XYZ file of C-alpha atoms in Angstrom:
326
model
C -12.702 146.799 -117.341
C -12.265 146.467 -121.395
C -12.520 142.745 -121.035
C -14.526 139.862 -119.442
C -14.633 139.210 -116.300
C -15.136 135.474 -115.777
C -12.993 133.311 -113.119
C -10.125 132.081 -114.640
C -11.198 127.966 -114.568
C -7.580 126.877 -113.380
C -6.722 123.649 -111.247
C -4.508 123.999 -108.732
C -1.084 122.334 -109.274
C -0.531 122.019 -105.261
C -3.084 120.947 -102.689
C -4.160 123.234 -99.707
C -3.076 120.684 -97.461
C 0.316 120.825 -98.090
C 0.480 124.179 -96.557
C 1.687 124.711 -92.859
C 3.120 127.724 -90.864
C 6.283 129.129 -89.389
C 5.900 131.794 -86.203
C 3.562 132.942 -83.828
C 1.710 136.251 -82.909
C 2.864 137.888 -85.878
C 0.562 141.273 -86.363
C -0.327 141.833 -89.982
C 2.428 139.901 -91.479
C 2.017 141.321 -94.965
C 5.690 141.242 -96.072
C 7.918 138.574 -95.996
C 11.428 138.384 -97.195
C 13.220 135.156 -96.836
C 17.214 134.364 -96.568
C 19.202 131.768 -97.793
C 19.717 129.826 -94.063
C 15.510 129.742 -94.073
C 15.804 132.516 -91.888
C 12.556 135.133 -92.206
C 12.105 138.805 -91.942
C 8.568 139.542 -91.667
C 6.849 142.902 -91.353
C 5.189 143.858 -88.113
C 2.306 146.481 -86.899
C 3.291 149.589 -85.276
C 6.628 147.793 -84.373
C 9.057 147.359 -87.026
C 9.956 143.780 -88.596
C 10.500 140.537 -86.687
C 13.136 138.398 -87.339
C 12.614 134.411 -87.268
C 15.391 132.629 -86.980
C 16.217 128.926 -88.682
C 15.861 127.669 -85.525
C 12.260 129.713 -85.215
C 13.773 132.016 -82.624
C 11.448 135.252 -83.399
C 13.286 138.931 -82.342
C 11.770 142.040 -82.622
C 13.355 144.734 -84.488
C 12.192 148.370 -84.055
C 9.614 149.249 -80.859
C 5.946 148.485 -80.124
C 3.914 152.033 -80.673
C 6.099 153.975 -83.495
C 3.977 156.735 -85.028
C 4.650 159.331 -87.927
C 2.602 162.345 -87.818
C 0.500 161.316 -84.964
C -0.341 158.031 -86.496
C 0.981 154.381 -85.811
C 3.178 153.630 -88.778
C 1.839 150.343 -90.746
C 4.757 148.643 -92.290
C 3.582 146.772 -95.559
C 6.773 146.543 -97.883
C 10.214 145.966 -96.467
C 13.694 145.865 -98.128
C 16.871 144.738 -96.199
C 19.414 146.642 -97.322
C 22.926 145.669 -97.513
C 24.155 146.585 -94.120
C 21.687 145.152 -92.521
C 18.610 148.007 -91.988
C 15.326 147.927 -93.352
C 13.752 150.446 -95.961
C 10.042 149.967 -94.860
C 6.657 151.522 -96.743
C 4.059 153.079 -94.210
C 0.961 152.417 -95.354
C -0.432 154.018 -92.493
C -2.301 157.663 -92.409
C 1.537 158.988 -91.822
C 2.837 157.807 -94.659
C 6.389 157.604 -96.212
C 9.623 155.190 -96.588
C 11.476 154.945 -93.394
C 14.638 153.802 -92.162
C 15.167 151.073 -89.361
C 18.584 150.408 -88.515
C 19.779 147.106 -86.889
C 19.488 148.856 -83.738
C 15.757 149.153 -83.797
C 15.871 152.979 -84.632
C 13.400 154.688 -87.348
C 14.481 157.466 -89.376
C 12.771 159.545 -92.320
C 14.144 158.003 -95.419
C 11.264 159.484 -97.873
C 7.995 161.288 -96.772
C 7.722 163.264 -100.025
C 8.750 163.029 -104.141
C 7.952 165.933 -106.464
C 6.286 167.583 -103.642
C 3.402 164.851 -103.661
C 3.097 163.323 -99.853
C 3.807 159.893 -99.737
C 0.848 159.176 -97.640
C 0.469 155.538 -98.778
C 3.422 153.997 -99.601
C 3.029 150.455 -100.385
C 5.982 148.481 -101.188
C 9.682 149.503 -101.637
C 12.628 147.622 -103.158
C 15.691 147.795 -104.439
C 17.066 145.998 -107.630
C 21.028 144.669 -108.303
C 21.824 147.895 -110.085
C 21.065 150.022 -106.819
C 18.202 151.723 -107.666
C 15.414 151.806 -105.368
C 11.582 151.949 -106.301
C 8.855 152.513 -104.305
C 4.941 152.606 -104.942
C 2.128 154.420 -103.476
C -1.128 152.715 -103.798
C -3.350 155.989 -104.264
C -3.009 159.777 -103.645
C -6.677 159.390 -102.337
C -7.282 159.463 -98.717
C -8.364 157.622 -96.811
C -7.062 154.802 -99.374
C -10.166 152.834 -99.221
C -11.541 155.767 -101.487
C -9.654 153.864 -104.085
C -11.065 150.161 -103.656
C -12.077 150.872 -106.941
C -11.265 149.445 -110.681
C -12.077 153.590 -111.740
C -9.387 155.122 -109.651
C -6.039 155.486 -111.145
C -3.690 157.863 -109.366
C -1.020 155.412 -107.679
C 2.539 155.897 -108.087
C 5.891 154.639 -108.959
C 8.863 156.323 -107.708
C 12.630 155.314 -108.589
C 15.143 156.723 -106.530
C 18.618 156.564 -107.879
C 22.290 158.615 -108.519
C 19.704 161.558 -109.552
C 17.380 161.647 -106.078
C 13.481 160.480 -106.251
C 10.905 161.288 -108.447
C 7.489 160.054 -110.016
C 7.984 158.220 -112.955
C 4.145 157.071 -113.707
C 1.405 158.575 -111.668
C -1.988 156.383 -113.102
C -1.807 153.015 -111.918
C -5.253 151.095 -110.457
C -4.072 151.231 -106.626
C -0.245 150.109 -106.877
C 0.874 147.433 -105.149
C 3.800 145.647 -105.258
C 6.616 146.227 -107.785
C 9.363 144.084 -109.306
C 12.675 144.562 -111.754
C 12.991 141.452 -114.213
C 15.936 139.588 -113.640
C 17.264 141.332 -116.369
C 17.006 144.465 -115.132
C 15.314 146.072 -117.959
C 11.692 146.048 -117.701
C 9.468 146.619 -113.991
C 6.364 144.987 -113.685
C 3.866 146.161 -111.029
C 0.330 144.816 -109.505
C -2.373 147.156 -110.525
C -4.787 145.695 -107.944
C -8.019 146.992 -108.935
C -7.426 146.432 -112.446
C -6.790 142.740 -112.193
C -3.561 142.900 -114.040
C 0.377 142.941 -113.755
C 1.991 145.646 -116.067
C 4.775 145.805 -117.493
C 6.931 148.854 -118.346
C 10.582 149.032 -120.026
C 13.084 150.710 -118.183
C 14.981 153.319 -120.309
C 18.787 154.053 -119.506
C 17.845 157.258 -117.303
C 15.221 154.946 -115.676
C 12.234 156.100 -117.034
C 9.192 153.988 -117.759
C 8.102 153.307 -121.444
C 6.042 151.315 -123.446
C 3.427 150.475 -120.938
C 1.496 147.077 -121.561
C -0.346 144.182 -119.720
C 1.757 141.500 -119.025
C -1.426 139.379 -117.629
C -4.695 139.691 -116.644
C -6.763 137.484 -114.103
C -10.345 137.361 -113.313
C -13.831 137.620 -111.007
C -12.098 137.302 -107.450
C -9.388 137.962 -107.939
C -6.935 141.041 -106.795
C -3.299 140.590 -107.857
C -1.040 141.936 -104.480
C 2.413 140.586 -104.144
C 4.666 138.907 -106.650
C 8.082 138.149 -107.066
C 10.448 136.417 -109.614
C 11.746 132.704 -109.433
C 15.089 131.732 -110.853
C 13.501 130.590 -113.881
C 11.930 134.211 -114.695
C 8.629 132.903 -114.166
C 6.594 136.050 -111.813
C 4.624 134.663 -108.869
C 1.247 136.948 -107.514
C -0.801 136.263 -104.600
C -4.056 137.177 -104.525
C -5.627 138.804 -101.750
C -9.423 138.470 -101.732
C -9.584 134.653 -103.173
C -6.454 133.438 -101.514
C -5.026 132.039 -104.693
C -1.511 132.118 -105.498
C -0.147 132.241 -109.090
C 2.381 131.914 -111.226
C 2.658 133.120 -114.487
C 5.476 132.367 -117.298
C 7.849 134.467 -118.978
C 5.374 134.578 -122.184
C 2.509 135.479 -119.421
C 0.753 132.271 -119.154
C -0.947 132.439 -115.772
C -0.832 129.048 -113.897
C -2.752 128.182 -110.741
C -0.697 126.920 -107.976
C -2.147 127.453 -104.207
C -5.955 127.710 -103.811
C -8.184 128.597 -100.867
C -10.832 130.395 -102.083
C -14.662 130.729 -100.671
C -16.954 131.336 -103.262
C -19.705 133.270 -100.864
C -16.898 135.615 -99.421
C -15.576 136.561 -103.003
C -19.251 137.078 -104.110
C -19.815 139.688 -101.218
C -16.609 141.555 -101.715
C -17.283 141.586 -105.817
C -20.966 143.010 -105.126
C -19.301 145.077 -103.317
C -17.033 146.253 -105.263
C -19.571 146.788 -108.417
C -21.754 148.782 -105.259
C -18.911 151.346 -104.779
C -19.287 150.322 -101.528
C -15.422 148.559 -100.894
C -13.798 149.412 -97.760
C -11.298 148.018 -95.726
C -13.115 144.960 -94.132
C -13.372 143.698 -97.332
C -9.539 142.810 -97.457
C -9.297 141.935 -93.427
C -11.977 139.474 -92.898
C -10.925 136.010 -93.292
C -13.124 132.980 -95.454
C -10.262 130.606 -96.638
C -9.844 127.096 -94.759
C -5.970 127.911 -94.492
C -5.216 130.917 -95.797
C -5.944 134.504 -94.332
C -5.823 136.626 -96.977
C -2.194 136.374 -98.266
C -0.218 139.498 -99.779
C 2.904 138.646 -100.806
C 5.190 135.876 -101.853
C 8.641 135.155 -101.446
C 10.290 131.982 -102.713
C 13.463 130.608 -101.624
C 15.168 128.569 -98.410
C 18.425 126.257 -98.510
C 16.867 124.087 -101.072
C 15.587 126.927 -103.445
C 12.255 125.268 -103.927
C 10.232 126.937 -100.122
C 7.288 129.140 -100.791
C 6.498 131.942 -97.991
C 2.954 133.750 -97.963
C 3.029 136.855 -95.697
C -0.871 137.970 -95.368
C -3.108 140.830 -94.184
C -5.066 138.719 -91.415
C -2.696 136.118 -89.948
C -0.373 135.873 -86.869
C 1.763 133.038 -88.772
C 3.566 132.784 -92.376
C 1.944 130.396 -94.710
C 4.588 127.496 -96.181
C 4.643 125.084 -98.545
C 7.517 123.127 -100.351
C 7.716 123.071 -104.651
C 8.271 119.075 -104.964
C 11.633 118.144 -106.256
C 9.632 117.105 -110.133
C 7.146 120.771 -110.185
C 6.951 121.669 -113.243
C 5.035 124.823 -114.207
């Protein structure tokens, strides 16, 4: 890992117990983007994304069953765009960015860059100067091949006036990606590394001088994030439930934690075994939490947290107090 690998010793600035939920029978809520009325959009198995209202009215959008190539597409990522549709990431065996319109109908949008399948796209998004970026969390398949800290083939792709195409190709299973507020560097969760990177964005959107912007420790694997109005990044987690936020000088603060010290044990032996497959990120340990994978912070007040996770059927929820100070 070039470094040592101790848990980070942090005390958590908000108790589990002020967590609660919002909707019900959610399948593998992993992304969740929230709206200004409180409103949610939340990613859904197989079906597209449902819709949960500010009244907690929950609509489907897209159809129970959709499949690419013969397999049941997995929406992780999602991305509302401006009139309305949804840029999703398959993470299933079928792979690519698709297309769902307000209508409920799914449509290629990317299924190949640099003719290099897109066969597990992670997370898309697009940033205020219309360019949209997409990872893919390992060329390896099946991607549990690369539940791994020696496995570096996942990919960023930008997609702007000039098409798509790979601009870094050896990240440590790519998850989820974010522009600074700024809109000159991109900072991306290398998962398997244990680290958020940080690239600068060059004026024909390349990525250049690469460098870790933080670095966390035993337990921990760093999923979704996302930027608060003060610049400060927020990462969740996945394995020890913890959720994070670190400062614009990349001082890591605890915030949310619901970790279980046996579970994280078995998934870190094995992880050093080689031996890391997928039940290792679905089965559940925390009190609360179920093994959360993204964050998205916002509401009418500003000041909501929303934790979309592998392994729940609800959103996890928790209010910053009017005094939080970071």
């Amino acid at each position: 890992m070039g470094f040592e690998l101790k848990p980070l010793g942090l005390k958590p600035l908000l108790p589990i117990e002020d967590v609660s939920f919002v909707g019900h029978d959610l399948s593998r809520p992993e992304c969740v983007l929230v709206q200004s009325d409180g409103s949610l959009y939340v990613s859904h198995t197989a079906g597209g994304v449902t819709h949960i209202s500010s009244d907690l009215e929950q609509t489907l959008i897209g159809t129970e069953g959709l499949q690419a190539n013969g397999a049941d597409i997995v929406p992780n990522g999602i991305f509302r765009c401006a009139d309305g549709s949804f840029l999703i990431a398959n993470i299933g065996e079928g792979g690519g960015v698709w297309k769902l319109s307000v209508q409920g109908e799914l449509t290629h949008h990317l299924m190949e860059v640099d003719k290099t399948s897109l066969a597990a796209a992670n997370f898309v998004t697009q940033d205020t100067q219309g360019r949209t970026w997409i990872t893919v969390s390992t060329v390896s398949q099946p991607r549990f091949n690369a539940y791994s800290d020696k496995v570096k083939d996942g990919l960023i792709i930008v997609e702007d006036e000039k098409g798509a195409r790979i601009v870094c190709d050896d990240i440590c299973f790519a998850n989820e990606c974010r522009v600074s507020p700024d809109g000159t560097h991109l900072y991306i969760s290398e998962t398997f590394a244990r680290q958020i990177t940080r690239f600068r964005i060059t004026d024909d959107n390349r990525l250049v001088d690469r460098e870790v912007f933080c670095r966390f420790g035993y337990g921990d694997f760093p999923d979704g994030c996302c930027f608060d109005a003060d610049g400060n990044l927020w990462v969740t987690s996945i394995v020890s439930n913890r959720l994070y936020a670190v400062t614009p000088a990349g001082d890591v603060k605890l915030v949310i934690e619901d970790a279980v010290e046996e579970h994280i044990k078995w998934v870190e032996d094995a992880l050093a075994a080689g031996e890391m497959g997928r039940e290792h990120f679905y089965k559940t340990a925390g009190k609360k939490l179920k093994n959360i994978a993204s964050i998205a912070i916002g509401g009418p007040s500003g000041r909501q947290l929303y934790m979309g996770a592998l392994a729940d059927t609800a959103v996890a929820t928790a209010i910053l107090p009017a005094d939080f100070k970071l």
